[in-house]
Every structure is written in structure tokens, then in C-alpha cells.
Tab-separated table of C-alpha atoms in Angstrom:
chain	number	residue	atom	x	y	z
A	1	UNK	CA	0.000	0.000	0.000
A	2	UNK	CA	1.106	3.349	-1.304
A	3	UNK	CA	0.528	6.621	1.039
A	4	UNK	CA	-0.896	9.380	-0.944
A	5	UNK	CA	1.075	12.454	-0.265
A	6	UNK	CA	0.115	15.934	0.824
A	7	UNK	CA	1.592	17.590	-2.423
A	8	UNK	CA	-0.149	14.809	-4.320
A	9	UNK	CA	-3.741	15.807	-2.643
A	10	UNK	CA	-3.084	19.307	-3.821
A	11	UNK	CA	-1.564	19.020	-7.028
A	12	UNK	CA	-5.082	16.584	-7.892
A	13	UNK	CA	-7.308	18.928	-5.919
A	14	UNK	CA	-6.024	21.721	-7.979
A	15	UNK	CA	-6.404	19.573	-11.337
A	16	UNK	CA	-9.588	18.833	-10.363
A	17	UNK	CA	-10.841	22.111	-9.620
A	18	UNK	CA	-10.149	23.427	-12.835
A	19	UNK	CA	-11.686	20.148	-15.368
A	20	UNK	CA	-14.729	20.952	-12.730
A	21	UNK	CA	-15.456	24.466	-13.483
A	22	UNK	CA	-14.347	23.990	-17.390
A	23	UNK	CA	-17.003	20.932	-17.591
A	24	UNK	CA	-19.897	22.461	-15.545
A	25	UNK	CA	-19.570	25.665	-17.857
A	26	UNK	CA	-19.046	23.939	-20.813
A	27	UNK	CA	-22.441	21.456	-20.215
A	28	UNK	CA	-24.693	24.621	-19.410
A	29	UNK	CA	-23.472	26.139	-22.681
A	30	UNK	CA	-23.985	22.869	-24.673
A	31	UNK	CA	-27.072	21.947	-23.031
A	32	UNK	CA	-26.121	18.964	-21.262
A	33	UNK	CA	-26.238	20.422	-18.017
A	34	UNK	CA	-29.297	22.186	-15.996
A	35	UNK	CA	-27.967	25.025	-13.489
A	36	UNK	CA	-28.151	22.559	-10.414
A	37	UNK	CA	-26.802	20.071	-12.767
A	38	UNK	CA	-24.051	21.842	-13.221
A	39	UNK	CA	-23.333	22.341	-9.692
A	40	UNK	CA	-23.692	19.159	-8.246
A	41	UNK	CA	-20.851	18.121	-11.035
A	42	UNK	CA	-18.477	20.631	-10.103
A	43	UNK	CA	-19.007	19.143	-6.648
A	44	UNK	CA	-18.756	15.717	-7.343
A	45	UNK	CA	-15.914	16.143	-9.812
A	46	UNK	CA	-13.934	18.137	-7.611
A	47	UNK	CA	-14.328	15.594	-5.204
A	48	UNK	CA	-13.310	12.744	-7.643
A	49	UNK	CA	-9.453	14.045	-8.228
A	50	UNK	CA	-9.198	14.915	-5.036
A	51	UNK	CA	-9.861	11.261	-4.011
A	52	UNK	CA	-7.559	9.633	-6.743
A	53	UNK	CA	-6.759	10.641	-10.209
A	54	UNK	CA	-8.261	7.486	-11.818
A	55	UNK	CA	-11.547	8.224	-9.943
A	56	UNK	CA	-11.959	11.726	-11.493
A	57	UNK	CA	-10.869	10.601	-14.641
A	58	UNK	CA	-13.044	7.787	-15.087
A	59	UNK	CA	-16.042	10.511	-13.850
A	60	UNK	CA	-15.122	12.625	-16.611
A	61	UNK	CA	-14.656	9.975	-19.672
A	62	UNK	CA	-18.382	8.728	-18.425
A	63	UNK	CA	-19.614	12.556	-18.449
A	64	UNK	CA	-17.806	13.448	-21.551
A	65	UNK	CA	-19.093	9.983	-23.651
A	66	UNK	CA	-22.406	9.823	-22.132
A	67	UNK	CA	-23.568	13.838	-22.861
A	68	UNK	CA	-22.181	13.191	-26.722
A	69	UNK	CA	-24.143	9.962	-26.952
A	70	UNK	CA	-27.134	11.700	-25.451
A	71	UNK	CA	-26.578	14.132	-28.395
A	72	UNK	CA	-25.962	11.542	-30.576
A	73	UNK	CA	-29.365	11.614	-33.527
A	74	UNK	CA	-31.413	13.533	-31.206
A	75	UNK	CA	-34.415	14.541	-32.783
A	76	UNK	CA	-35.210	11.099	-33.977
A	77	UNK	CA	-35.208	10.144	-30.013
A	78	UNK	CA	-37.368	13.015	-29.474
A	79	UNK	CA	-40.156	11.818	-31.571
A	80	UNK	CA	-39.963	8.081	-29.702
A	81	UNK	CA	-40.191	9.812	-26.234
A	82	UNK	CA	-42.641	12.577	-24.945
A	83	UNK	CA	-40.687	15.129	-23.168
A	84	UNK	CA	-37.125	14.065	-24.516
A	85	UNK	CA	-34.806	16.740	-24.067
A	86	UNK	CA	-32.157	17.827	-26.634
A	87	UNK	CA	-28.558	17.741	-25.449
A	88	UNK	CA	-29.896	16.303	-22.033
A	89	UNK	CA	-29.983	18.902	-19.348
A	90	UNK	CA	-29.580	16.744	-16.562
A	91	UNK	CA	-30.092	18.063	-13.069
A	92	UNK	CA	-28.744	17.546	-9.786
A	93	UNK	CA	-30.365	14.898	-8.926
A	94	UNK	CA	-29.422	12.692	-12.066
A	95	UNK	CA	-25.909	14.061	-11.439
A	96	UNK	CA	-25.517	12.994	-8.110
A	97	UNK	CA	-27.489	9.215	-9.510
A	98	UNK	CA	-24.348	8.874	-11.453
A	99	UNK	CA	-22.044	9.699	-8.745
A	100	UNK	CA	-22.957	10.019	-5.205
A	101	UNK	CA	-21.331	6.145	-4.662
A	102	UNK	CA	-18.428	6.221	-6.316
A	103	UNK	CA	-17.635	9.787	-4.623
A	104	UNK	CA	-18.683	8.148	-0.923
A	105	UNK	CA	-15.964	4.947	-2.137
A	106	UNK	CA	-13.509	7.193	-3.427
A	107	UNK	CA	-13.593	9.011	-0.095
A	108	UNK	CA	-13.096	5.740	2.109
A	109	UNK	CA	-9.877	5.289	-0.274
A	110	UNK	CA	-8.575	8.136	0.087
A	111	UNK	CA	-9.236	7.942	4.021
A	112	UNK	CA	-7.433	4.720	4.417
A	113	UNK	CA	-4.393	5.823	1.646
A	114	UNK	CA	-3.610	9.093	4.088
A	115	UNK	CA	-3.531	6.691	7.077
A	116	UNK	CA	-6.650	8.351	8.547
A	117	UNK	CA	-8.363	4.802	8.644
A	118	UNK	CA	-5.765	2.433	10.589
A	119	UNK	CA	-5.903	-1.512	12.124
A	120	UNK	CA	-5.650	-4.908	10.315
A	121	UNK	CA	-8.940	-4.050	8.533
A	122	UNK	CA	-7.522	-1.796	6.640
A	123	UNK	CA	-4.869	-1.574	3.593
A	124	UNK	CA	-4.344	-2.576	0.520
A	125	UNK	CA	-7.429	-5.151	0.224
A	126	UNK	CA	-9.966	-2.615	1.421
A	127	UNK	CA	-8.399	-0.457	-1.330
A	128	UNK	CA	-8.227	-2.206	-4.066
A	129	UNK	CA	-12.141	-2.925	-3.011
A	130	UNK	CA	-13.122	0.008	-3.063
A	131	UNK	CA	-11.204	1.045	-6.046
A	132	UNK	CA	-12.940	-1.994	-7.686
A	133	UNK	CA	-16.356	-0.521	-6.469
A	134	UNK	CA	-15.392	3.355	-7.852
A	135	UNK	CA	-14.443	1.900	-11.115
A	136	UNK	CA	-18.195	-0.702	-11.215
A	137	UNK	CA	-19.784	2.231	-10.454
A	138	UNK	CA	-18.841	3.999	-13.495
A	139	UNK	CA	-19.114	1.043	-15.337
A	140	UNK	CA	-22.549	0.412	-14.560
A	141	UNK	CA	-23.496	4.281	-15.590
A	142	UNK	CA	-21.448	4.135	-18.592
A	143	UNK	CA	-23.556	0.341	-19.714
A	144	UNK	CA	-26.812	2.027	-18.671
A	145	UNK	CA	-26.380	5.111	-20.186
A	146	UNK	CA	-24.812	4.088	-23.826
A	147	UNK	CA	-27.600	1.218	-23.914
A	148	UNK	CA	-30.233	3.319	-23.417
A	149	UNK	CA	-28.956	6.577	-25.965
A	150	UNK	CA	-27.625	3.784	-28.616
A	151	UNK	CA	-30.159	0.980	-28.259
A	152	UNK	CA	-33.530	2.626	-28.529
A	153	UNK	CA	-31.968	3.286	-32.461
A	154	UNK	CA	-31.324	-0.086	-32.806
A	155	UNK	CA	-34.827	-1.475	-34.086
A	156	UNK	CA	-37.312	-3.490	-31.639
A	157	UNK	CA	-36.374	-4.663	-28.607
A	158	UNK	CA	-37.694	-6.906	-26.564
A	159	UNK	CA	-38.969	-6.969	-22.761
A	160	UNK	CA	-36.140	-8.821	-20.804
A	161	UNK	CA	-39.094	-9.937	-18.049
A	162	UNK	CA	-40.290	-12.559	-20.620
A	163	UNK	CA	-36.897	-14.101	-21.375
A	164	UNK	CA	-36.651	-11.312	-24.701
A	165	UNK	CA	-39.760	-13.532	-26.320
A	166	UNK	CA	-41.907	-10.517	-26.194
A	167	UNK	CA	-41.527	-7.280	-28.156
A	168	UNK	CA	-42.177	-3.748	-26.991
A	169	UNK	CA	-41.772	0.029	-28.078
A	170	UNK	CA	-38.167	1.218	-28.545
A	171	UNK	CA	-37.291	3.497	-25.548
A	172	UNK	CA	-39.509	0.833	-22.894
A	173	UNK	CA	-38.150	0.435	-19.406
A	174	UNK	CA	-36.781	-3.241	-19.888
A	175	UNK	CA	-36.551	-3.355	-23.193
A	176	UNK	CA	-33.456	-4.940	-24.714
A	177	UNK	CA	-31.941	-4.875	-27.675
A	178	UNK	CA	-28.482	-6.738	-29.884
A	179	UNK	CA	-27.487	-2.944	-29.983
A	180	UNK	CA	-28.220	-2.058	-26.623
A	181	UNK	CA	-26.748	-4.953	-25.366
A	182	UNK	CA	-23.375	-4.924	-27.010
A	183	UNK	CA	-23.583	-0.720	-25.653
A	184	UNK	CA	-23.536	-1.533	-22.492
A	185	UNK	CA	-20.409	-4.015	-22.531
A	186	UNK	CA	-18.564	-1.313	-24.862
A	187	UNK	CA	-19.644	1.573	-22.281
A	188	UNK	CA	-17.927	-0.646	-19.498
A	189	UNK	CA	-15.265	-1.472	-21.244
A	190	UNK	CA	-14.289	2.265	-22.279
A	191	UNK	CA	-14.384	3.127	-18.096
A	192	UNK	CA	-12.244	0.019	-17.681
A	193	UNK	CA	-9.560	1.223	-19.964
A	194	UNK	CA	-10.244	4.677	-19.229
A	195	UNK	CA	-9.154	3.290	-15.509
A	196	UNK	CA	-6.620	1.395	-16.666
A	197	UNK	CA	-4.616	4.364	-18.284
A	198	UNK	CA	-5.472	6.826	-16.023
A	199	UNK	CA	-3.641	4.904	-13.061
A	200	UNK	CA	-0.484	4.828	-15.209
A	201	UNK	CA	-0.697	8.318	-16.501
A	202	UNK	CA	-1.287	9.662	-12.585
A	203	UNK	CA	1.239	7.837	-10.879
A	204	UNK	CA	3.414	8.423	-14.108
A	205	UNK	CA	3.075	12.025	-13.666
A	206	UNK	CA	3.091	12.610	-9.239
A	207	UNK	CA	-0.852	13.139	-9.168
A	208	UNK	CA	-0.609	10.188	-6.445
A	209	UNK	CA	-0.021	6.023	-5.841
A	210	UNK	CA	-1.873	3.416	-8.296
A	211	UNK	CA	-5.096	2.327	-7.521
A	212	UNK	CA	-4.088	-1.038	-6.616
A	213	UNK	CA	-5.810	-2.502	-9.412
A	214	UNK	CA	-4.269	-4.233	-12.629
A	215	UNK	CA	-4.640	-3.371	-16.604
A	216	UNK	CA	-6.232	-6.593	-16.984
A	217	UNK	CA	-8.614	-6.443	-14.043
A	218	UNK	CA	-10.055	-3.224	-14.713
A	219	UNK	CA	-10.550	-3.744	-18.069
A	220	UNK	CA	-12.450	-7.163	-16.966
A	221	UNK	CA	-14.138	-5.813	-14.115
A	222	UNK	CA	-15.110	-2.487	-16.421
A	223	UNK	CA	-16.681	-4.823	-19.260
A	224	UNK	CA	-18.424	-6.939	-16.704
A	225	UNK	CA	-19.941	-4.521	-14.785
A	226	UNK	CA	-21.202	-2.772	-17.822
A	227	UNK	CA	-22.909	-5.524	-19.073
A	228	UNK	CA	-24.263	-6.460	-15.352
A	229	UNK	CA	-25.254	-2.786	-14.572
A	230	UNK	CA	-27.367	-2.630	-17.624
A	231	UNK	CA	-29.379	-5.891	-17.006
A	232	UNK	CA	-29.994	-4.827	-13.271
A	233	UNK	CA	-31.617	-1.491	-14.493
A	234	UNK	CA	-33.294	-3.241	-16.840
A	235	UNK	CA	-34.693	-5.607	-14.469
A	236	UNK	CA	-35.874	-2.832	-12.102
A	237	UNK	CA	-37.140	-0.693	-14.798
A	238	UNK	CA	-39.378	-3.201	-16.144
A	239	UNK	CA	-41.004	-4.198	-13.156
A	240	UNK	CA	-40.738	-1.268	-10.933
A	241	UNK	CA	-41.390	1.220	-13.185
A	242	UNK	CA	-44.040	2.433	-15.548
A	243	UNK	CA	-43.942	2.331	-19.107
A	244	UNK	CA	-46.468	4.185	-21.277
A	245	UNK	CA	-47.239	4.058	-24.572
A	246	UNK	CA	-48.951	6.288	-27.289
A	247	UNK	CA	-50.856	4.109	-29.664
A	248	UNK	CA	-51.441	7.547	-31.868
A	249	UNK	CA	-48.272	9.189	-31.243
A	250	UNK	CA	-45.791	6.203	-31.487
A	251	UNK	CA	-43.996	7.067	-28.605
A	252	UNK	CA	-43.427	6.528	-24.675
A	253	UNK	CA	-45.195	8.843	-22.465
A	254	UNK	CA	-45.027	9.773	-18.778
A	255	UNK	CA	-47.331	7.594	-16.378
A	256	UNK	CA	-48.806	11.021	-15.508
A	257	UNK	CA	-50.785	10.370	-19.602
A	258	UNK	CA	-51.421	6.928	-18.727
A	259	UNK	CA	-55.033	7.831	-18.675
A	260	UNK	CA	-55.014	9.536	-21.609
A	261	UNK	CA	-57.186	8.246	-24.802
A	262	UNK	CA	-54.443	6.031	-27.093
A	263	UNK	CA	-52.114	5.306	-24.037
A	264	UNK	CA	-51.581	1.868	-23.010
A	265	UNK	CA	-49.513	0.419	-20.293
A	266	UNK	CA	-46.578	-1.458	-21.754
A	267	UNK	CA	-44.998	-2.852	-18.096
A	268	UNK	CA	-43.858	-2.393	-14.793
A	269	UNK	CA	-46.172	-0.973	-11.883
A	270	UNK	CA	-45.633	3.067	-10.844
A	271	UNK	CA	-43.426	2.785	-7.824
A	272	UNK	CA	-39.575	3.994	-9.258
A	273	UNK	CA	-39.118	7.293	-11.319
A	274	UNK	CA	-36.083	6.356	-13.811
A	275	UNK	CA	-33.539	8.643	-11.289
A	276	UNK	CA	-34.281	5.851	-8.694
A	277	UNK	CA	-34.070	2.879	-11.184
A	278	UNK	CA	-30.570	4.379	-12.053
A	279	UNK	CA	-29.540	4.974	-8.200
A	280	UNK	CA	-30.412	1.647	-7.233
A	281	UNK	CA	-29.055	0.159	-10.316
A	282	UNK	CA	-25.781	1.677	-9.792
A	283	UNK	CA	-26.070	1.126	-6.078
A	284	UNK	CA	-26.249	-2.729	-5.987
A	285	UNK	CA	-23.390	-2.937	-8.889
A	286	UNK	CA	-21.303	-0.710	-6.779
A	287	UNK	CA	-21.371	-3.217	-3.675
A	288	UNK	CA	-21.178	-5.845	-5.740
A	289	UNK	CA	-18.247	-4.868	-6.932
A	290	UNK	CA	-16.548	-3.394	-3.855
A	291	UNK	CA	-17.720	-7.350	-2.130
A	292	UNK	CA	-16.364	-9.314	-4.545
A	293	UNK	CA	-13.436	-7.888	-5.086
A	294	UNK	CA	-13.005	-8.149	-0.769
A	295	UNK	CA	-13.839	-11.961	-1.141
A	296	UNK	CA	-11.319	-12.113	-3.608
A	297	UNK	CA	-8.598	-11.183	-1.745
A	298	UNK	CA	-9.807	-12.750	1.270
């Protein structure tokens, strides 16, 4: 185990305070950013260096890919959704969905690297676990999100509660599709890499110790996790939340038009909005990750 130093901390706080502030201006300006939106990621990204260089990198190759994605043939998701919003505009609380663990994780690492968290419970095994959960946490936004901005292009999909036997409306919570799919492994595997080369490039350069994590197990761990995240959302989505559909329209609605005329209920009951599918998505991959890489090592 490798002690992060004090000129380290500053030299990635620093780092990090700038990519914040150039990222949360630069996604109001494009769009892909509401005001709180913005804030919470100059937070969270701020945070994120200041933890370990790998973690704030990783945040930033998931913002960057996801908000061009979300870009990516726009207006022909708009007319499959009701309410889809060019560009994105996330707010704070889909920010902080797609962070809030991996910043809490990244914190604990950063506690026990500094020597703040001491005893035979700690070291390197409770690092490299909770490195492994920082980077599944990333992994599983990254799957989720590409899936969901690539996949509802790629033609019908098809309801993963009934074994993919039964098709549904592109853009249904559940839905699954061969492009969605193979998004969601890609999406993980870009964080793993991302990971991967970030570790080298900050220890490389004095912005702090290695993760404790190998090239080949973050880019395993980053595919896997991808692939995993996605199925858990999808899993939740289609049975814990509400999918609408607009016979007339041809698109998915909000539940709140479920009792419109020409609106039928695809799946799912009303119980999750899709912020809480992704928290608890991302939630239960981060654990999983963080636990099995402490079995592991064991």
C-alpha cells in the first residue's frame, strides 16, 4: 500500500478544480447540463481528483461519452419519447445518480491511503475494493447510459421480463436490444480502460499512488460490470417502473398520460421514477463490486 502524499492531494485537488469548473460551464453552454446540474458536477468532480486521479478521470470519460451519446441523432429520439430533451440537461439529482457512490468509495480510499483509517482491517485489500467498487460504479453508468442513448436506435427490442420472447416500443423500461446490449459491454469497457490508463498516466506524472488494481482487471471488471449494470436497471425498470405508450403518437409517455385516450400500459407498476431505477441500479453494482473484489482477496 502506497501513502498518498500531501503535495499529491493538492496538485489533484487543484487539477480537479479546474476540469470541474471547465465541464460544468461547458455542459450549461452545450445543453447537457441544468444550473443545479451543473453544480452538483463541479461538486462531485472536484471531489473525484481529489480522491484519486483514476476516480476523477473515469467521472469525466463517463460525463464526456455519455452527454455526446445523449446528443448523438437527437431529434429522432425526441419523436420516440414525450418530453425528450435535446442535449440532455440533466439536473442535480441525475448528477448525483451517477455519482454520489463512487464519490462516498472514493472518499473511504482516500481515508485509508492518508492513514486516517488504521488496524488490520484496513490496507491494501480494502483499497483495491473500493477502487474496484469506484471503477463498477462507473461502469454500470457508462452500460446504462450508452444502452439506453444507442439501443432505442437499434430497431425493436424486446422486454427482458419474458426471457426477450416478447416485443415492446423502442425506448420501454426493460426493453433490450443486440445494440443495446453490445452498448452496455462497450460503455464498461471504455471506463475500464479509461481506468486502466489513467492509473499509469497519474502515478506516471506525481498526481498520487496506483489504484491497486491491474490493466487486466479493470478492463475485466469495467466490461463486466457494464454488461451487469445494464441488465440490473433493466430488471428494475421493467417491473418497478411504468412504461407508457402512445398508440397515436408512437412514442413513450409519462405515467402522468397513462389515462389519456391512445395510451396503453406497456410494463412495470408506478413505484420507481427512472432517477431511482438508475440509483439503485448503480447502487447494488457498486457493492457488488466493492464485495467481490473483498472476497477475492480474502
Amino acid at each position: 500500500m502506497e501513502a498518498t502524499t500531501t503535495g499529491e492531494l493538492i496538485r489533484r485537488s487543484l487539477l480537479g478544480a479546474l476540469l470541474s469548473v471547465y465541464m460544468a460551464k461547458r455542459g450549461l453552454r452545450k445543453g447537457s447540463l441544468s444550473g443545479s446540474g451543473a453544480a452538483a458536477a463541479l461538486a462531485v468532480g472536484l471531489l473525484g481528483f481529489a480522491t484519486h486521479f483514476s476516480f476523477g478521470f473515469t467521472l469525466i470519460l463517463f460525463y464526456f461519452t455519455s452527454s455526446q451519446l445523449t446528443k448523438y441523432k437527437g431529434v429522432e429520439k425526441s419523436k420516440l419519447e414525450d418530453g425528450y430533451k435535446l442535449g440532455g440537461q440533466r439536473h442535480a439529482g441525475q448528477v448525483l445518480a451517477c455519482s454520489v457512490f463512487a464519490t462516498i468509495a472514493g472518499m473511504g480510499h482516500l481515508a485509508i491511503s492518508l492513514g486516517l483509517l488504521k488496524g488490520d482491517v484496513y490496507g491494501s485489500a480494502a483499497e483495491r475494493a473500493l477502487a474496484a467498487a469506484v471503477l463498477g460504479h462507473y461502469a454500470c453508468c457508462a452500460g446504462d447510459t450508452w444502452a439506453s442513448e444507442l439501443g432505442v436506435l437499434g430497431g425493436t427490442p424486446r422486454l427482458i421480463t419474458t426471457l426477450l420472447l416478447r416485443a415492446c416500443p423502442p425506448g420501454t423500461n426493460g426493453g433490450m436490444s443486440l445494440l443495446g446490449t453490445a452498448a452496455s459491454a462497450a460503455g464498461g469497457l471504455a471506463m475500464g480502460i479509461g481506468f486502466a490508463a489513467a492509473d499509469q498516466l497519474g502515478t506516471a506524472t506525481g498526481f498520487g499512488p496506483p489504484s491497486q488494481l491491474s490493466a487486466m482487471e479493470c478492463v475485466v471488471l469495467g466490461l463486466s460490470m457494464g454488461f451487469l449494470g445494464s441488465i440490473v436497471d433493466s430488471l428494475l425498470g421493467a417491473t418497478l417502473q411504468a412504461t407508457y405508450y402512445d398508440t397515436d403518437r408512437k412514442c413513450i409517455v409519462p405515467p402522468e398520460k397513462g389515462s389519456q385516450k391512445g395510451v396503453v400500459h406497456v410494463c412495470g407498476m408506478d413505484l420507481l421514477s427512472n432517477e431511482a431505477v438508475n440509483l439503485w441500479s448503480v447502487l447494488l453494482t457498486t457493492i457488488f463490486s466493492g464485495a467481490a473484489y473483498a472476497a477475492y482477496d480474502a
